[in-house]
Coordinates of C-alpha atoms in Angstrom, one line a residue:
M1 CA -15.5 5.0 -7.4
T2 CA -14.1 5.6 -4.0
F3 CA -15.1 3.5 -0.6
I4 CA -17.0 6.5 0.7
S5 CA -18.9 7.6 -1.6
T6 CA -22.9 7.6 -3.1
S7 CA -22.2 5.5 -5.9
F8 CA -20.2 2.9 -4.0
F9 CA -23.0 3.0 -1.4
I10 CA -25.2 2.6 -4.9
F11 CA -22.6 -0.4 -5.2
I12 CA -23.3 -2.2 -2.5
F13 CA -27.0 -2.2 -2.0
L14 CA -27.6 -3.7 -5.1
L15 CA -24.6 -6.2 -4.9
L16 CA -27.0 -7.3 -1.4
L17 CA -29.5 -8.1 -3.7
I18 CA -28.1 -9.6 -6.2
E19 CA -26.2 -11.3 -4.8
P20 CA -28.4 -14.6 -4.3
F21 CA -27.6 -14.6 -8.2
S22 CA -23.3 -15.8 -7.0
K23 CA -25.0 -19.2 -6.2
F24 CA -24.7 -19.6 -9.7
G25 CA -21.3 -19.5 -10.7
K26 CA -19.4 -17.8 -7.5
H27 CA -16.1 -16.9 -10.3
T28 CA -18.5 -15.5 -12.9
F29 CA -20.4 -12.9 -10.5
I30 CA -16.9 -11.4 -9.1
A31 CA -15.5 -11.0 -12.1
V32 CA -18.7 -9.2 -13.3
I33 CA -19.4 -6.8 -10.2
S34 CA -15.5 -5.9 -10.2
I35 CA -15.4 -5.1 -13.7
I36 CA -19.2 -2.9 -13.2
F37 CA -16.8 -2.0 -10.0
Y38 CA -13.6 -0.9 -11.8
S39 CA -15.6 0.8 -14.7
Y40 CA -16.9 3.7 -13.1
S41 CA -13.2 5.3 -13.7
G42 CA -13.0 4.1 -16.9
F43 CA -13.1 1.6 -20.3
N44 CA -9.5 2.0 -21.0
L45 CA -8.5 1.8 -17.4
V46 CA -11.0 -1.9 -17.7
L47 CA -9.1 -2.5 -21.4
L48 CA -5.9 -2.2 -20.5
L49 CA -6.8 -5.0 -17.1
F50 CA -8.1 -7.1 -19.5
T51 CA -5.5 -6.7 -21.4
S52 CA -3.4 -7.3 -18.3
S53 CA -5.1 -10.5 -17.3
L54 CA -6.0 -11.7 -20.9
S55 CA -2.3 -12.3 -21.5
D56 CA -0.9 -13.4 -18.4
H57 CA -4.1 -16.4 -19.0
L58 CA -2.1 -17.3 -21.7
I59 CA 1.4 -17.5 -22.0
S60 CA 0.6 -19.4 -18.1
E61 CA -0.9 -22.0 -20.9
K62 CA 2.9 -21.9 -22.0
F63 CA 4.4 -23.5 -18.9
R64 CA 3.8 -27.0 -20.3
S65 CA 6.1 -26.0 -23.2
K66 CA 9.8 -26.6 -23.4
N67 CA 10.0 -22.7 -23.2
K68 CA 8.0 -22.3 -20.3
L69 CA 11.5 -19.9 -18.8
I70 CA 11.2 -17.5 -22.2
W71 CA 7.6 -17.1 -21.5
L72 CA 7.9 -16.7 -17.6
I73 CA 10.1 -13.9 -18.7
S74 CA 8.2 -12.8 -21.2
G75 CA 4.6 -12.4 -19.3
I76 CA 6.8 -10.5 -16.5
C77 CA 8.4 -7.8 -19.5
L78 CA 4.9 -7.3 -20.9
N79 CA 3.8 -6.8 -17.0
L80 CA 6.1 -4.8 -16.1
G81 CA 6.2 -2.8 -19.8
F82 CA 2.8 -1.8 -18.8
L83 CA 3.0 -0.8 -15.2
I84 CA 6.2 1.0 -16.5
G85 CA 4.8 2.6 -19.2
V86 CA 1.3 4.3 -18.0
K87 CA 3.9 5.5 -14.6
V88 CA 5.7 7.4 -17.1
F89 CA 3.6 8.6 -19.6
Y90 CA 2.0 10.3 -16.7
Y91 CA 4.6 11.9 -14.6
Q92 CA 6.3 13.0 -17.7
N93 CA 3.1 15.0 -18.4
I94 CA 3.1 15.9 -14.9
S95 CA 6.4 17.1 -14.8
T96 CA 5.8 19.5 -18.0
G97 CA 2.6 20.8 -16.7
N98 CA -0.2 19.1 -18.7
P99 CA -3.2 17.8 -17.2
V100 CA -3.6 13.8 -17.5
D101 CA -6.0 11.1 -15.8
I102 CA -4.9 9.5 -12.8
I103 CA -2.4 7.0 -12.7
P104 CA -4.8 3.8 -14.1
L105 CA -6.1 2.9 -10.0
G106 CA -5.0 -0.2 -8.6
I107 CA -2.1 -0.8 -11.6
S108 CA 1.1 -1.2 -9.4
F109 CA -0.9 -3.8 -7.1
Y110 CA -2.5 -6.1 -9.8
T111 CA 1.1 -5.8 -11.7
L112 CA 2.2 -7.7 -8.5
Q113 CA -0.6 -9.8 -8.4
S114 CA 0.2 -11.0 -12.1
I115 CA 3.8 -11.6 -11.6
S116 CA 3.5 -13.5 -8.4
Y117 CA 0.7 -15.8 -10.2
L118 CA 3.4 -16.1 -13.3
I119 CA 5.8 -17.3 -10.9
D120 CA 4.0 -19.2 -8.2
V121 CA 2.4 -21.4 -11.6
Y122 CA 6.1 -21.5 -13.2
K123 CA 7.8 -22.9 -10.3
Q124 CA 4.4 -24.9 -9.4
K125 CA 3.6 -23.8 -6.0
V126 CA -0.2 -23.1 -7.0
N127 CA -1.5 -25.0 -9.9
R128 CA -2.3 -22.7 -13.5
I129 CA -6.3 -21.3 -13.0
E130 CA -7.7 -23.0 -16.5
S131 CA -10.6 -20.8 -16.4
F132 CA -9.6 -17.2 -17.5
I133 CA -13.1 -16.0 -15.5
E134 CA -11.7 -17.9 -12.7
Y135 CA -8.4 -15.9 -13.3
L136 CA -10.1 -12.7 -13.6
S137 CA -11.7 -12.6 -10.3
Y138 CA -9.2 -13.3 -9.2
I139 CA -6.9 -10.3 -10.2
C140 CA -9.7 -8.0 -9.8
F141 CA -12.0 -8.8 -7.2
F142 CA -13.1 -5.5 -6.3
P143 CA -12.5 -4.7 -2.6
Q144 CA -8.7 -5.0 -3.0
L145 CA -8.5 -3.8 -6.9
I146 CA -7.6 -0.7 -7.0
S147 CA -6.0 -0.1 -3.6
G148 CA -4.4 -3.5 -2.4
P149 CA -3.2 -5.7 -0.3
I150 CA -1.9 -7.7 -2.5
E151 CA -3.4 -11.1 -2.6
R152 CA -1.1 -14.3 -3.6
C153 CA -3.0 -16.5 -5.5
S154 CA -2.9 -19.6 -2.6
A155 CA -4.5 -17.1 -0.1
L156 CA -7.1 -15.1 -2.0
Y157 CA -8.4 -17.9 -5.2
P158 CA -9.6 -20.7 -2.4
Q159 CA -12.2 -18.1 -0.8
L160 CA -13.5 -17.2 -4.4
Q161 CA -15.6 -19.4 -4.2
K162 CA -17.3 -19.3 -0.4
F163 CA -18.1 -16.0 -1.4
G164 CA -21.2 -14.8 0.0
L165 CA -23.2 -12.7 2.3
V166 CA -22.4 -13.7 5.7
E167 CA -24.3 -13.9 9.2
I168 CA -25.1 -11.0 11.2
T169 CA -23.2 -12.2 13.6
Q170 CA -19.8 -11.9 11.2
A171 CA -21.4 -9.0 9.5
V172 CA -21.8 -6.6 12.3
P173 CA -17.5 -6.7 13.0
A174 CA -17.5 -6.4 9.0
L175 CA -19.0 -3.4 9.4
R176 CA -16.6 -2.3 12.3
L177 CA -13.7 -2.2 10.1
F178 CA -15.3 -0.6 7.8
V179 CA -16.3 2.1 9.9
I180 CA -13.2 2.8 11.4
G181 CA -11.9 3.1 8.1
A182 CA -14.5 5.5 7.3
Y183 CA -13.4 7.6 10.5
L184 CA -9.3 7.2 9.6
K185 CA -9.8 8.9 6.1
V186 CA -12.8 11.4 6.5
V187 CA -12.0 12.5 10.0
V188 CA -7.8 12.3 10.4
A189 CA -6.4 12.0 7.0
N190 CA -8.7 14.8 4.9
R191 CA -7.7 17.1 8.0
L192 CA -4.0 16.1 7.9
S193 CA -2.8 16.2 4.2
D194 CA -3.9 20.1 3.3
P195 CA -1.7 21.8 5.7
I196 CA 1.2 18.5 5.1
Y197 CA 1.4 19.1 1.8
K198 CA 2.0 22.9 2.0
I199 CA 4.6 22.9 4.3
A200 CA 6.4 20.3 2.3
E201 CA 6.4 22.6 -0.5
S202 CA 7.5 25.4 1.6
L203 CA 11.5 24.0 0.4
Q204 CA 12.0 26.2 4.2
F205 CA 14.2 23.6 6.1
D206 CA 13.5 24.1 9.7
A207 CA 12.0 22.2 12.2
I208 CA 8.9 22.1 11.2
F209 CA 10.1 21.0 7.6
F210 CA 11.7 17.8 9.8
L211 CA 8.5 17.1 11.9
N212 CA 6.7 17.8 9.0
G213 CA 8.4 14.2 7.9
I214 CA 6.8 12.4 10.4
L215 CA 3.8 13.9 10.5
F216 CA 3.6 13.0 6.4
F217 CA 3.6 9.3 7.9
L218 CA 1.2 9.5 10.0
F219 CA -1.8 11.4 7.9
I220 CA 0.0 8.5 4.8
Y221 CA -0.5 5.6 7.3
A222 CA -4.2 6.8 8.4
D223 CA -5.5 7.0 4.6
F224 CA -3.6 3.9 3.8
F225 CA -4.5 2.1 6.3
A226 CA -8.4 3.6 6.1
Y227 CA -8.4 1.9 2.4
T228 CA -7.1 -1.4 4.1
L229 CA -9.7 -1.2 7.1
M230 CA -12.5 -0.6 4.5
A231 CA -11.5 -3.4 2.2
R232 CA -11.1 -5.8 4.7
G233 CA -14.3 -5.1 5.7
I234 CA -16.0 -5.2 2.9
A235 CA -14.5 -8.6 2.0
K236 CA -15.3 -10.2 5.2
L237 CA -19.2 -9.0 4.9
F238 CA -18.9 -11.6 2.1
N239 CA -16.8 -14.0 3.7
I240 CA -13.6 -13.2 2.2
N241 CA -10.5 -12.4 4.9
L242 CA -7.7 -10.1 3.0
G243 CA -4.9 -10.1 4.3
L244 CA -3.2 -7.4 7.1
N245 CA -1.1 -4.9 5.0
F246 CA -0.1 -3.1 8.4
N247 CA 1.0 -4.5 11.8
K248 CA 1.4 -1.6 13.9
P249 CA 4.8 -0.3 11.9
L250 CA 4.9 3.1 13.9
S251 CA 5.0 1.2 17.3
K252 CA 9.0 -1.0 16.0
K253 CA 11.4 0.3 17.6
T254 CA 13.7 -0.1 14.3
L255 CA 13.8 0.9 10.9
I256 CA 13.9 -2.7 9.1
G257 CA 10.8 -3.2 12.2
F258 CA 9.2 -0.9 10.7
W259 CA 9.1 -2.4 7.2
T260 CA 8.4 -5.3 8.0
N261 CA 5.3 -4.6 9.3
W262 CA 4.3 -1.4 6.9
H263 CA 3.0 -2.3 3.6
M264 CA 3.4 -6.0 4.4
S265 CA 1.9 -6.8 1.2
L266 CA 4.3 -4.8 -0.7
T267 CA 7.5 -5.2 1.1
K268 CA 7.3 -9.2 1.2
W269 CA 6.3 -9.2 -2.4
M270 CA 9.9 -7.5 -3.1
T271 CA 11.2 -10.1 -0.3
D272 CA 10.5 -13.6 -1.9
Y273 CA 9.6 -12.3 -5.4
F274 CA 13.1 -10.0 -6.0
Y275 CA 15.6 -10.2 -3.1
I276 CA 15.5 -13.7 -1.5
P277 CA 16.1 -15.8 -5.4
I278 CA 18.7 -13.4 -6.1
M279 CA 20.1 -14.2 -2.8
L280 CA 20.2 -18.4 -3.4
K281 CA 21.4 -17.6 -6.8
L282 CA 24.4 -15.7 -6.1
R283 CA 25.1 -17.4 -2.8
A284 CA 25.5 -13.7 -1.5
T285 CA 28.2 -12.4 0.0
R286 CA 27.4 -9.7 3.3
L287 CA 28.1 -7.1 1.2
Q288 CA 25.9 -8.4 -1.4
R289 CA 22.9 -9.0 0.5
L290 CA 23.6 -5.2 1.7
I291 CA 23.4 -3.5 -1.9
F292 CA 20.3 -5.7 -3.1
S293 CA 18.8 -4.9 0.0
I294 CA 19.2 -1.4 -1.1
I295 CA 18.6 -2.0 -4.3
A296 CA 15.0 -3.3 -3.6
M297 CA 13.8 -0.6 -1.3
V298 CA 15.4 1.5 -4.3
L299 CA 12.3 -0.4 -6.0
I300 CA 9.9 -0.1 -3.9
G301 CA 9.9 3.6 -4.1
L302 CA 9.9 3.3 -7.9
W303 CA 7.0 1.2 -7.1
H304 CA 5.3 4.1 -6.0
G305 CA 5.9 6.6 -9.3
I306 CA 9.1 7.6 -11.7
G307 CA 10.9 10.4 -10.4
W308 CA 14.6 11.2 -8.3
N309 CA 12.0 11.9 -5.5
F310 CA 11.7 7.9 -5.2
I311 CA 15.1 6.8 -5.9
V312 CA 16.1 8.9 -3.1
F313 CA 13.5 7.6 -1.0
G314 CA 14.8 4.3 -1.4
L315 CA 18.2 5.3 -1.2
I316 CA 17.9 6.7 2.0
H317 CA 15.7 3.9 3.5
G318 CA 18.0 1.2 2.1
F319 CA 20.7 2.5 3.5
M320 CA 19.7 3.6 6.6
M321 CA 18.2 0.4 7.3
Q322 CA 21.2 -1.2 6.1
I323 CA 24.2 0.2 7.3
F324 CA 23.7 0.5 11.5
P325 CA 23.2 -2.8 12.0
A326 CA 26.2 -3.7 9.3
L327 CA 28.2 -1.1 11.8
E328 CA 26.8 -2.5 15.3
K329 CA 28.0 -5.7 14.1
Y330 CA 31.4 -4.2 12.8
L331 CA 32.2 -2.1 16.2
K332 CA 31.4 -5.9 17.9
R333 CA 33.9 -7.7 15.8
Q334 CA 37.0 -4.8 15.6
F335 CA 37.0 -3.5 18.8
N336 CA 34.4 -5.2 21.3
V337 CA 32.0 -2.1 21.6
S338 CA 28.6 -3.0 21.7
I339 CA 26.2 0.2 20.3
N340 CA 22.4 0.4 19.5
L341 CA 23.1 1.8 17.1
N342 CA 19.3 0.1 15.3
N343 CA 16.7 1.9 17.1
R344 CA 13.9 4.2 17.7
L345 CA 16.0 8.0 16.7
I346 CA 17.0 6.1 13.4
L347 CA 13.4 5.0 13.0
I348 CA 12.4 9.2 13.5
L349 CA 15.4 10.5 11.7
T350 CA 14.8 9.1 8.6
L351 CA 11.2 8.9 8.5
A352 CA 11.6 12.8 9.0
I353 CA 14.3 13.3 6.3
S354 CA 11.9 11.1 4.0
G355 CA 8.8 12.0 4.5
N356 CA 9.2 15.7 2.6
I357 CA 11.5 14.2 -0.1
F358 CA 8.3 11.4 -0.4
I359 CA 5.6 13.8 -1.2
H360 CA 6.9 16.8 -3.1
G361 CA 10.3 15.8 -4.6
S362 CA 10.7 18.2 -6.9
T363 CA 14.1 18.4 -8.4
E364 CA 14.6 21.8 -6.9
Q365 CA 13.8 20.9 -4.0
L366 CA 16.4 17.9 -3.9
I367 CA 18.6 20.5 -5.1
E368 CA 18.1 22.6 -2.2
L369 CA 18.2 19.6 0.9
T370 CA 21.6 20.1 -0.5
K371 CA 22.3 23.4 0.5
I372 CA 23.4 23.8 4.5
D373 CA 23.1 27.6 4.5
N374 CA 19.1 26.8 3.7
Y375 CA 18.7 25.7 7.0
R376 CA 17.6 27.2 10.3
F377 CA 16.2 26.5 13.4
L378 CA 12.5 28.1 12.4
A379 CA 11.7 30.0 9.6
P380 CA 8.9 32.7 10.0
N381 CA 5.4 31.5 9.8
S382 CA 6.3 27.9 8.9
S383 CA 4.1 26.8 11.4
D384 CA 1.1 28.8 9.8
P385 CA -0.4 25.5 7.9
Y386 CA -0.7 23.5 11.4
L387 CA -2.6 26.0 12.9
T388 CA -5.9 25.6 11.6
T389 CA -8.8 24.1 13.8
S390 CA -9.2 21.9 10.9
F391 CA -5.4 20.2 11.4
L392 CA -5.8 20.3 14.8
I393 CA -9.4 18.1 14.9
G394 CA -7.4 16.1 12.8
L395 CA -4.4 15.6 14.5
A396 CA -6.1 14.5 17.6
G397 CA -8.5 12.4 15.6
T398 CA -5.3 10.2 15.6
I399 CA -5.8 9.1 19.3
P400 CA -7.9 5.9 18.8
L401 CA -4.9 4.8 15.6
L402 CA -2.5 5.5 18.3
V403 CA -4.0 3.5 20.9
H404 CA -4.7 0.9 18.7
E405 CA -0.9 0.9 17.4
F406 CA 0.4 1.0 20.6
S407 CA -2.1 -1.6 22.5
R408 CA -1.3 -5.6 22.7
D409 CA -5.0 -6.0 21.9
S410 CA -6.7 -3.2 19.4
F411 CA -10.1 -2.8 19.3
F412 CA -10.2 -2.6 15.3
Y413 CA -9.6 -6.4 16.0
K414 CA -10.5 -7.5 18.7
K415 CA -14.0 -9.9 19.4
L416 CA -16.1 -8.0 21.4
S417 CA -19.9 -8.4 22.6
L418 CA -22.9 -7.9 19.8
S419 CA -23.7 -5.0 21.8
T420 CA -20.3 -3.6 22.4
D421 CA -20.0 -3.6 18.5
I422 CA -23.1 -1.7 17.9
L423 CA -22.1 0.7 20.3
L424 CA -18.7 1.3 19.1
I425 CA -19.6 1.6 15.7
S426 CA -22.2 4.1 16.6
S427 CA -19.8 6.5 18.7
T428 CA -18.0 6.2 15.3
L429 CA -20.4 7.1 12.8
I430 CA -21.4 9.8 15.0
L431 CA -17.8 11.3 15.4
I432 CA -17.7 10.9 11.4
G433 CA -21.4 12.9 10.9
L434 CA -19.5 15.1 13.4
F435 CA -16.1 15.9 11.9
F436 CA -16.6 14.8 8.6
A437 CA -14.3 16.9 5.7
D438 CA -13.9 16.8 2.3
G439 CA -10.4 15.5 0.3
G440 CA -9.0 14.1 -1.9
D441 CA -9.2 10.6 -3.1
H442 CA -7.0 7.9 -1.1
V443 CA -2.8 8.9 -1.3
Y444 CA -2.1 5.4 -2.6
F445 CA -4.6 5.5 -5.9
A446 CA -2.0 8.0 -7.5
F447 CA 0.5 5.2 -7.3

């Protein structure tokens, strides 16, 4: 069930009608409505979510025993086993041409959320949630269940007891977030997607191909950010504040700055639960820090899916992110030469190279990328997919996103008067009505 569908609007309408009953048990109410929401995608997905959540709950109880480290490792391995097993099955079937259902929605997100909970309980950073229903309400809170952000227990769980429809003065800003998110999805992302995928699949390595890599990040930003805004708007409508998953990443001047502000819940998860613990354990040298930061980026790539393209994507970003700052320091130390190598040009180059690899990284394409003879300045008709009215409307539709990106105080989040809010929402709805475009599901549903 996507956020922009008749079934979802019916779901929200019914939820608004029955919301007063939540006062009899907030967590039970949230768990039930979230399971109903998720069950729309299939009973087998609910069964997997329920099994995973129950195992986490039972394992966390064992942390009171002497063998709690073994139980923690078992819990982490079980969660990763679910995730890896499902993804291997999915991508093996895709590679052999066998039709399969989409990856269980949200599994990449709620798996990391479950692991962070187990680690935090083990380290006594948070108290164990004693009730399984309450734990289930935290894991499967419906606005962020299927595509994040990855919420920590300490941030989301305490808020769930306050679940309830907010006053009109708070509801309108929440609606603004949802409507802007809907605009970015149906007017921008849906129109950009087809041409970008066609060029990625063309295997014509020219200037358009590399421009397409950059446009891919613009497309995926519009698509993923759209979902984040809608999820935050829905949660805010019920007095829950979800974390900020993007903080103007395209405006950053370095690759490190980009990743610090892009898919922040994933980047911070990998930093807090993988990179920093290993660095502290090893008392890492500069070389070890460099190597493990590259490994962390490869794992971020593999988090999206099982395939060589995801590994190469992670390697490119990890290498480019770490090598140039290290080279800057080396030149300064050895030759007293100050050169800014960690700059926006490196960021653009990295996005250009890696974008198409991420979207359509077949083994054939990866091999073709290594052949110098394949490269030319412009291939015949390579720009044709861009030369459509639909694509150009979508590209023009990114203007509000870019204004947000480079504004100090964005109208996406800025506190506005009630009349200004209503005018902005109405104008955006008119644009949606005029330029609505059908498209595929939210791109991160596949991860």
